[in-house]
mmCIF file of C-alpha atoms in Angstrom:
data_model
loop_
_atom_site.group_PDB
_atom_site.id
_atom_site.type_symbol
_atom_site.label_atom_id
_atom_site.label_comp_id
_atom_site.label_asym_id
_atom_site.label_seq_id
_atom_site.Cartn_x
_atom_site.Cartn_y
_atom_site.Cartn_z
ATOM 1 C CA MET A 1 -132.644 74.458 38.631
ATOM 2 C CA SER A 2 -133.319 71.151 40.455
ATOM 3 C CA PRO A 3 -133.716 71.496 44.221
ATOM 4 C CA SER A 4 -131.429 69.584 46.568
ATOM 5 C CA LEU A 5 -133.398 67.640 49.181
ATOM 6 C CA GLY A 6 -130.459 66.320 51.176
ATOM 7 C CA LYS A 7 -130.591 62.829 52.676
ATOM 8 C CA ILE A 8 -132.942 63.627 55.565
ATOM 9 C CA GLY A 9 -135.865 66.015 55.883
ATOM 10 C CA ILE A 10 -138.759 66.605 58.242
ATOM 11 C CA TRP A 11 -142.490 66.079 57.579
ATOM 12 C CA ARG A 12 -145.009 68.179 59.488
ATOM 13 C CA VAL A 13 -148.636 69.160 58.975
ATOM 14 C CA ALA A 14 -148.863 72.748 57.742
ATOM 15 C CA THR A 15 -150.619 73.959 60.889
ATOM 16 C CA GLN A 16 -147.722 72.613 62.991
ATOM 17 C CA LEU A 17 -145.050 74.553 61.112
ATOM 18 C CA ASP A 18 -143.853 78.083 61.754
ATOM 19 C CA ALA A 19 -140.891 80.326 60.970
ATOM 20 C CA GLU A 20 -139.096 79.588 64.244
ATOM 21 C CA LEU A 21 -139.207 75.809 63.795
ATOM 22 C CA ALA A 22 -138.169 76.121 60.140
ATOM 23 C CA ALA A 23 -135.113 78.193 61.036
ATOM 24 C CA GLU A 24 -134.047 75.668 63.672
ATOM 25 C CA ILE A 25 -134.566 72.716 61.334
ATOM 26 C CA GLU A 26 -132.275 74.376 58.811
ATOM 27 C CA GLN A 27 -129.612 74.990 61.477
ATOM 28 C CA LEU A 28 -129.816 71.335 62.534
ATOM 29 C CA GLY A 29 -128.761 70.238 59.052
ATOM 30 C CA TYR A 30 -131.982 68.825 57.615
ATOM 31 C CA GLY A 31 -132.299 69.240 53.870
ATOM 32 C CA THR A 32 -136.038 69.651 53.330
ATOM 33 C CA ILE A 33 -139.207 70.658 55.142
ATOM 34 C CA TRP A 34 -142.219 68.694 53.876
ATOM 35 C CA VAL A 35 -145.516 70.516 54.362
ATOM 36 C CA GLY A 36 -148.264 67.976 55.003
ATOM 37 C CA GLY A 37 -151.981 68.222 55.571
ATOM 38 C CA SER A 38 -153.037 69.238 52.037
ATOM 39 C CA PRO A 39 -152.112 72.949 52.141
ATOM 40 C CA PRO A 40 -154.419 75.220 50.103
ATOM 41 C CA ALA A 41 -153.651 76.329 46.572
ATOM 42 C CA ASP A 42 -152.181 79.711 47.560
ATOM 43 C CA LEU A 43 -149.277 77.828 49.216
ATOM 44 C CA ALA A 44 -148.796 80.757 51.585
ATOM 45 C CA VAL A 45 -147.285 78.491 54.229
ATOM 46 C CA VAL A 46 -144.568 77.387 51.797
ATOM 47 C CA GLU A 47 -143.659 80.999 51.074
ATOM 48 C CA GLN A 48 -143.546 81.820 54.790
ATOM 49 C CA LEU A 49 -141.167 78.949 55.525
ATOM 50 C CA LEU A 50 -138.896 79.895 52.640
ATOM 51 C CA ASP A 51 -138.906 83.525 53.770
ATOM 52 C CA ALA A 52 -137.766 82.397 57.234
ATOM 53 C CA THR A 53 -134.833 80.307 55.970
ATOM 54 C CA ARG A 54 -131.873 80.723 53.641
ATOM 55 C CA GLU A 55 -131.061 77.463 51.853
ATOM 56 C CA ILE A 56 -133.317 74.615 52.937
ATOM 57 C CA THR A 57 -135.772 73.180 50.393
ATOM 58 C CA VAL A 58 -139.504 73.281 51.135
ATOM 59 C CA ALA A 59 -141.805 70.679 49.559
ATOM 60 C CA THR A 60 -145.503 69.941 49.745
ATOM 61 C CA GLY A 61 -146.388 66.479 50.923
ATOM 62 C CA ILE A 62 -148.933 66.806 49.373
ATOM 63 C CA VAL A 63 -151.239 69.261 47.585
ATOM 64 C CA ASN A 64 -154.552 67.455 47.094
ATOM 65 C CA ILE A 65 -155.620 67.560 43.441
ATOM 66 C CA TRP A 66 -159.337 67.492 44.345
ATOM 67 C CA SER A 67 -159.259 70.575 46.577
ATOM 68 C CA SER A 68 -156.538 72.711 44.950
ATOM 69 C CA PRO A 69 -157.086 73.575 41.265
ATOM 70 C CA ALA A 70 -154.045 73.009 39.090
ATOM 71 C CA GLU A 71 -154.182 76.480 37.515
ATOM 72 C CA ALA A 72 -154.108 78.184 40.927
ATOM 73 C CA VAL A 73 -151.340 75.908 42.180
ATOM 74 C CA ALA A 74 -149.249 76.639 39.080
ATOM 75 C CA GLU A 75 -149.610 80.383 39.704
ATOM 76 C CA SER A 76 -148.501 79.890 43.294
ATOM 77 C CA PHE A 77 -145.562 77.775 42.172
ATOM 78 C CA HIS A 78 -144.268 80.475 39.856
ATOM 79 C CA ARG A 79 -144.754 83.200 42.481
ATOM 80 C CA ILE A 80 -142.742 81.229 45.012
ATOM 81 C CA ASP A 81 -140.076 79.996 42.613
ATOM 82 C CA ALA A 82 -139.450 83.525 41.338
ATOM 83 C CA LYS A 83 -138.846 84.679 44.910
ATOM 84 C CA HIS A 84 -136.867 81.611 46.027
ATOM 85 C CA PRO A 85 -135.433 80.011 42.866
ATOM 86 C CA GLY A 86 -134.884 76.277 43.015
ATOM 87 C CA ARG A 87 -135.923 75.851 46.662
ATOM 88 C CA PHE A 88 -139.501 74.621 46.222
ATOM 89 C CA VAL A 89 -140.729 71.162 45.254
ATOM 90 C CA LEU A 90 -144.422 70.752 44.445
ATOM 91 C CA GLY A 91 -145.733 67.422 45.706
ATOM 92 C CA ILE A 92 -149.221 66.494 44.488
ATOM 93 C CA GLY A 93 -151.493 63.518 45.080
ATOM 94 C CA ALA A 94 -154.997 62.154 44.667
ATOM 95 C CA GLY A 95 -155.772 61.781 48.355
ATOM 96 C CA HIS A 96 -158.193 59.082 49.514
ATOM 97 C CA ARG A 97 -161.495 57.758 48.235
ATOM 98 C CA GLU A 98 -162.921 57.805 51.769
ATOM 99 C CA MET A 99 -162.099 61.501 52.300
ATOM 100 C CA ASN A 100 -162.866 63.111 48.928
ATOM 101 C CA THR A 101 -166.437 63.218 47.648
ATOM 102 C CA ASP A 102 -165.305 63.961 44.078
ATOM 103 C CA TYR A 103 -162.925 60.978 44.010
ATOM 104 C CA ARG A 104 -163.208 59.259 40.629
ATOM 105 C CA LYS A 105 -160.657 57.718 38.279
ATOM 106 C CA PRO A 106 -157.757 59.078 40.367
ATOM 107 C CA TYR A 107 -155.064 57.985 37.914
ATOM 108 C CA GLN A 108 -156.632 59.909 35.033
ATOM 109 C CA ALA A 109 -157.234 62.874 37.340
ATOM 110 C CA LEU A 110 -153.508 62.929 38.153
ATOM 111 C CA VAL A 111 -152.647 62.779 34.449
ATOM 112 C CA ASP A 112 -155.031 65.653 33.705
ATOM 113 C CA TYR A 113 -153.585 67.701 36.567
ATOM 114 C CA LEU A 114 -150.049 67.118 35.301
ATOM 115 C CA ASP A 115 -151.161 68.212 31.830
ATOM 116 C CA VAL A 116 -152.240 71.563 33.291
ATOM 117 C CA LEU A 117 -148.935 71.912 35.145
ATOM 118 C CA ASP A 118 -147.102 71.176 31.905
ATOM 119 C CA ALA A 119 -149.094 73.826 30.054
ATOM 120 C CA ALA A 120 -148.282 76.291 32.844
ATOM 121 C CA GLU A 121 -144.568 75.401 32.564
ATOM 122 C CA VAL A 122 -144.178 74.005 36.067
ATOM 123 C CA PRO A 123 -140.964 72.020 35.556
ATOM 124 C CA LYS A 124 -140.909 68.255 35.914
ATOM 125 C CA SER A 125 -137.733 68.597 37.989
ATOM 126 C CA GLN A 126 -139.638 70.452 40.720
ATOM 127 C CA ARG A 127 -142.650 68.211 41.192
ATOM 128 C CA VAL A 128 -143.196 64.816 42.809
ATOM 129 C CA LEU A 129 -146.178 62.490 43.140
ATOM 130 C CA ALA A 130 -147.612 60.751 46.160
ATOM 131 C CA ALA A 131 -147.227 57.221 44.834
ATOM 132 C CA LEU A 132 -147.731 53.790 46.369
ATOM 133 C CA GLY A 133 -148.793 51.316 43.678
ATOM 134 C CA PRO A 134 -146.856 50.394 40.539
ATOM 135 C CA LYS A 135 -149.004 52.412 38.121
ATOM 136 C CA VAL A 136 -148.614 55.745 39.914
ATOM 137 C CA LEU A 137 -144.944 55.032 40.677
ATOM 138 C CA GLN A 138 -144.422 54.651 36.928
ATOM 139 C CA LEU A 139 -146.287 57.927 36.371
ATOM 140 C CA ALA A 140 -143.983 59.571 38.926
ATOM 141 C CA HIS A 141 -141.033 58.341 36.882
ATOM 142 C CA ASP A 142 -142.491 59.508 33.578
ATOM 143 C CA ARG A 143 -144.101 62.836 34.498
ATOM 144 C CA ALA A 144 -142.308 64.094 37.632
ATOM 145 C CA ALA A 145 -138.938 64.134 39.344
ATOM 146 C CA GLY A 146 -140.028 61.087 41.323
ATOM 147 C CA ALA A 147 -142.184 59.853 44.191
ATOM 148 C CA HIS A 148 -142.995 60.776 47.791
ATOM 149 C CA PRO A 149 -144.609 57.655 49.308
ATOM 150 C CA TYR A 150 -146.336 57.976 52.691
ATOM 151 C CA LEU A 151 -146.855 55.323 55.393
ATOM 152 C CA THR A 152 -144.467 52.797 53.922
ATOM 153 C CA THR A 153 -141.654 50.466 54.940
ATOM 154 C CA PRO A 154 -138.182 49.705 53.557
ATOM 155 C CA GLU A 155 -139.756 46.748 51.727
ATOM 156 C CA HIS A 156 -141.922 49.165 49.768
ATOM 157 C CA THR A 157 -138.916 51.425 49.203
ATOM 158 C CA ARG A 158 -136.986 48.519 47.683
ATOM 159 C CA SER A 159 -139.874 47.651 45.364
ATOM 160 C CA ALA A 160 -140.471 51.287 44.416
ATOM 161 C CA ARG A 161 -136.823 51.743 43.479
ATOM 162 C CA GLU A 162 -137.113 48.974 40.903
ATOM 163 C CA ILE A 163 -139.973 50.834 39.194
ATOM 164 C CA LEU A 164 -138.551 54.352 39.524
ATOM 165 C CA GLY A 165 -135.102 53.577 38.189
ATOM 166 C CA ASP A 166 -132.979 56.654 38.783
ATOM 167 C CA ALA A 167 -135.923 58.945 39.620
ATOM 168 C CA LEU A 168 -136.220 60.521 43.061
ATOM 169 C CA LEU A 169 -137.579 58.361 45.889
ATOM 170 C CA ALA A 170 -138.392 60.213 49.121
ATOM 171 C CA PRO A 171 -140.507 58.147 51.549
ATOM 172 C CA GLU A 172 -141.991 59.462 54.801
ATOM 173 C CA GLN A 173 -141.194 57.698 58.095
ATOM 174 C CA LYS A 174 -142.884 58.247 61.478
ATOM 175 C CA VAL A 175 -140.781 58.063 64.647
ATOM 176 C CA VAL A 176 -141.329 58.042 68.418
ATOM 177 C CA VAL A 177 -138.284 58.634 70.621
ATOM 178 C CA ASP A 178 -139.309 56.495 73.576
ATOM 179 C CA THR A 179 -137.615 53.363 74.918
ATOM 180 C CA ASP A 180 -140.798 52.010 76.549
ATOM 181 C CA PRO A 181 -142.292 49.775 73.805
ATOM 182 C CA GLU A 182 -145.883 49.805 75.054
ATOM 183 C CA ARG A 183 -145.972 53.564 75.551
ATOM 184 C CA ALA A 184 -144.256 54.157 72.198
ATOM 185 C CA ARG A 185 -146.721 51.876 70.405
ATOM 186 C CA ALA A 186 -149.625 53.703 72.000
ATOM 187 C CA THR A 187 -148.214 56.975 70.670
ATOM 188 C CA GLY A 188 -147.720 55.438 67.238
ATOM 189 C CA ARG A 189 -151.243 54.037 67.116
ATOM 190 C CA GLU A 190 -152.769 57.452 67.784
ATOM 191 C CA THR A 191 -151.575 58.529 64.341
ATOM 192 C CA VAL A 192 -151.161 55.301 62.366
ATOM 193 C CA GLY A 193 -154.555 53.953 63.399
ATOM 194 C CA MET A 194 -156.538 56.520 61.437
ATOM 195 C CA TYR A 195 -154.721 55.608 58.204
ATOM 196 C CA LEU A 196 -155.749 51.961 58.588
ATOM 197 C CA ASN A 197 -159.274 52.973 57.593
ATOM 198 C CA LEU A 198 -157.997 54.077 54.157
ATOM 199 C CA ALA A 199 -157.973 51.347 51.531
ATOM 200 C CA ASN A 200 -155.057 52.615 49.453
ATOM 201 C CA TYR A 201 -152.741 52.327 52.463
ATOM 202 C CA THR A 202 -153.975 48.944 53.663
ATOM 203 C CA ARG A 203 -153.815 47.460 50.153
ATOM 204 C CA ASN A 204 -150.261 48.699 49.788
ATOM 205 C CA LEU A 205 -149.193 47.267 53.130
ATOM 206 C CA GLU A 206 -150.744 43.905 52.228
ATOM 207 C CA ARG A 207 -148.780 43.938 48.949
ATOM 208 C CA HIS A 208 -145.609 44.170 51.005
ATOM 209 C CA GLY A 209 -145.974 41.391 53.509
ATOM 210 C CA TYR A 210 -148.586 42.446 56.048
ATOM 211 C CA THR A 211 -151.747 40.447 56.663
ATOM 212 C CA ALA A 212 -155.353 41.584 56.843
ATOM 213 C CA GLU A 213 -155.087 41.047 60.600
ATOM 214 C CA ASP A 214 -151.986 43.280 60.773
ATOM 215 C CA VAL A 215 -153.739 46.178 59.051
ATOM 216 C CA THR A 216 -157.056 45.902 60.890
ATOM 217 C CA PRO A 217 -157.336 48.957 63.195
ATOM 218 C CA PRO A 218 -155.641 49.664 65.529
ATOM 219 C CA GLY A 219 -152.867 47.663 63.828
ATOM 220 C CA SER A 220 -150.676 44.814 65.041
ATOM 221 C CA ASP A 221 -147.550 45.465 67.100
ATOM 222 C CA ARG A 222 -145.460 44.315 64.126
ATOM 223 C CA LEU A 223 -147.084 46.867 61.865
ATOM 224 C CA ILE A 224 -146.896 49.743 64.348
ATOM 225 C CA ASP A 225 -143.227 49.000 65.054
ATOM 226 C CA ALA A 226 -142.477 49.344 61.330
ATOM 227 C CA LEU A 227 -144.603 52.403 60.590
ATOM 228 C CA ALA A 228 -143.712 54.353 63.757
ATOM 229 C CA LEU A 229 -140.128 53.518 64.663
ATOM 230 C CA HIS A 230 -139.417 53.756 68.371
ATOM 231 C CA GLY A 231 -136.435 53.586 70.716
ATOM 232 C CA THR A 232 -133.465 55.840 71.277
ATOM 233 C CA ALA A 233 -132.472 58.431 68.691
ATOM 234 C CA GLU A 234 -129.615 56.141 67.678
ATOM 235 C CA GLN A 235 -131.932 53.143 67.197
ATOM 236 C CA ILE A 236 -134.336 55.260 65.159
ATOM 237 C CA ALA A 237 -131.451 56.523 63.029
ATOM 238 C CA GLU A 238 -130.725 52.895 62.114
ATOM 239 C CA GLY A 239 -134.351 52.426 61.068
ATOM 240 C CA ILE A 240 -134.251 55.549 58.916
ATOM 241 C CA ASP A 241 -131.037 54.318 57.333
ATOM 242 C CA ALA A 242 -132.859 51.111 56.341
ATOM 243 C CA HIS A 243 -134.859 53.163 53.812
ATOM 244 C CA LEU A 244 -131.657 54.610 52.382
ATOM 245 C CA ARG A 245 -130.088 51.151 52.119
ATOM 246 C CA ALA A 246 -133.261 49.939 50.367
ATOM 247 C CA GLY A 247 -132.895 52.606 47.686
ATOM 248 C CA ALA A 248 -134.368 55.859 49.008
ATOM 249 C CA ASP A 249 -132.619 59.075 48.029
ATOM 250 C CA HIS A 250 -134.161 60.972 50.935
ATOM 251 C CA VAL A 251 -136.288 60.202 54.009
ATOM 252 C CA ALA A 252 -138.873 62.647 55.391
ATOM 253 C CA VAL A 253 -139.051 62.098 59.157
ATOM 254 C CA GLN A 254 -142.335 62.754 60.940
ATOM 255 C CA VAL A 255 -141.950 63.038 64.710
ATOM 256 C CA LEU A 256 -144.955 61.952 66.760
ATOM 257 C CA GLY A 257 -144.942 64.078 69.875
ATOM 258 C CA ASP A 258 -142.993 67.225 70.737
ATOM 259 C CA PRO A 259 -140.891 67.729 67.594
ATOM 260 C CA ALA A 260 -138.059 70.111 68.491
ATOM 261 C CA PRO A 261 -136.122 67.977 71.022
ATOM 262 C CA VAL A 262 -136.493 64.880 68.847
ATOM 263 C CA TYR A 263 -135.245 66.617 65.724
ATOM 264 C CA ARG A 264 -132.261 67.872 67.740
ATOM 265 C CA ALA A 265 -131.468 64.373 68.989
ATOM 266 C CA LEU A 266 -131.895 62.824 65.533
ATOM 267 C CA SER A 267 -129.663 65.477 63.988
ATOM 268 C CA GLU A 268 -126.859 64.300 66.260
ATOM 269 C CA ALA A 269 -127.595 60.593 65.792
ATOM 270 C CA LEU A 270 -127.709 61.019 61.991
ATOM 271 C CA GLN A 271 -124.673 63.328 62.002
ATOM 272 C CA LEU A 272 -126.455 65.917 59.897
ATOM 273 C CA ARG A 273 -124.194 68.806 60.875
#
C-alpha cells in the first residue's frame, strides 16, 4: 500500500509536535506531517502522531543514518506499519559532514543502509531520501519512492524533477506570515542562517543561481526571501504553488514562529478543506 501525501503537508521538529497539533493539522486538510530533527530509531513520536489521527500520513524528514541503525529502524517501521497500514513514510538521509563525526563516503553509506532496509522488507514505496545533488536524486529514483529535499527553491525543484522522472518529489519550504519585510527576514534568518554553515546546502544553492556572497551567513535578502517566504497567507500560498508548478508532487511547509494560527490561515489560502 503506497501512502497518499496530499499536495501540502507540514514540517516540524519532533520536539515541537504533539497529539493535539497533529489532530488539528488533519482537520485543516493537510495531507502529511513530516517529523524533522532526526528522530531516534524507535520512532515513538511517529507512532504517537498516528495514534492521535485517523487518515493523515506521517513521514520522517529525516532519520539520520549515522545515529539510527538500519536494523532498528526497520523493526520500528514494521511495528508502526502493522498498526497503521500505509500511513507511514520512512525518510532517511546522511545528515551533514559538519555535524556527524562518523561522516564518511555518505553515498555508499546510504546504499548500504538501503540494502539493510531491503533485506528487512521495508518497501521501496514507503521510503524517501533526503536528496539535493544529482547523484543522490538518482538514488532516490532507483531505490526509494522519491526525494524529500530540504532548504531548496523552485529552481531546484525543476531540476530535480528532470532527474526523478515520475518518482515522488516533496520539497520542504519555510514560511513567515508577516507583511513587514525587515521583521520577516529577521525571523527567517534565525533559522536559515544556521544552515548556511553546512556545505551541502551552500553548494546546492550555488548550483541553482545563488552566489558565494548570497550564501555567506547570515544570507542575502534575496536568498532569505526565497528560503523563508514571507507576506500574507495568500502571498505565501502563491510561493508554495511555485514548487508545484515547477514539478513538485507535494510541499512540506515549515512555519517559523507560532505554527497553529499560520497553518489555519494557510489552509484557507490554499483551499485545503
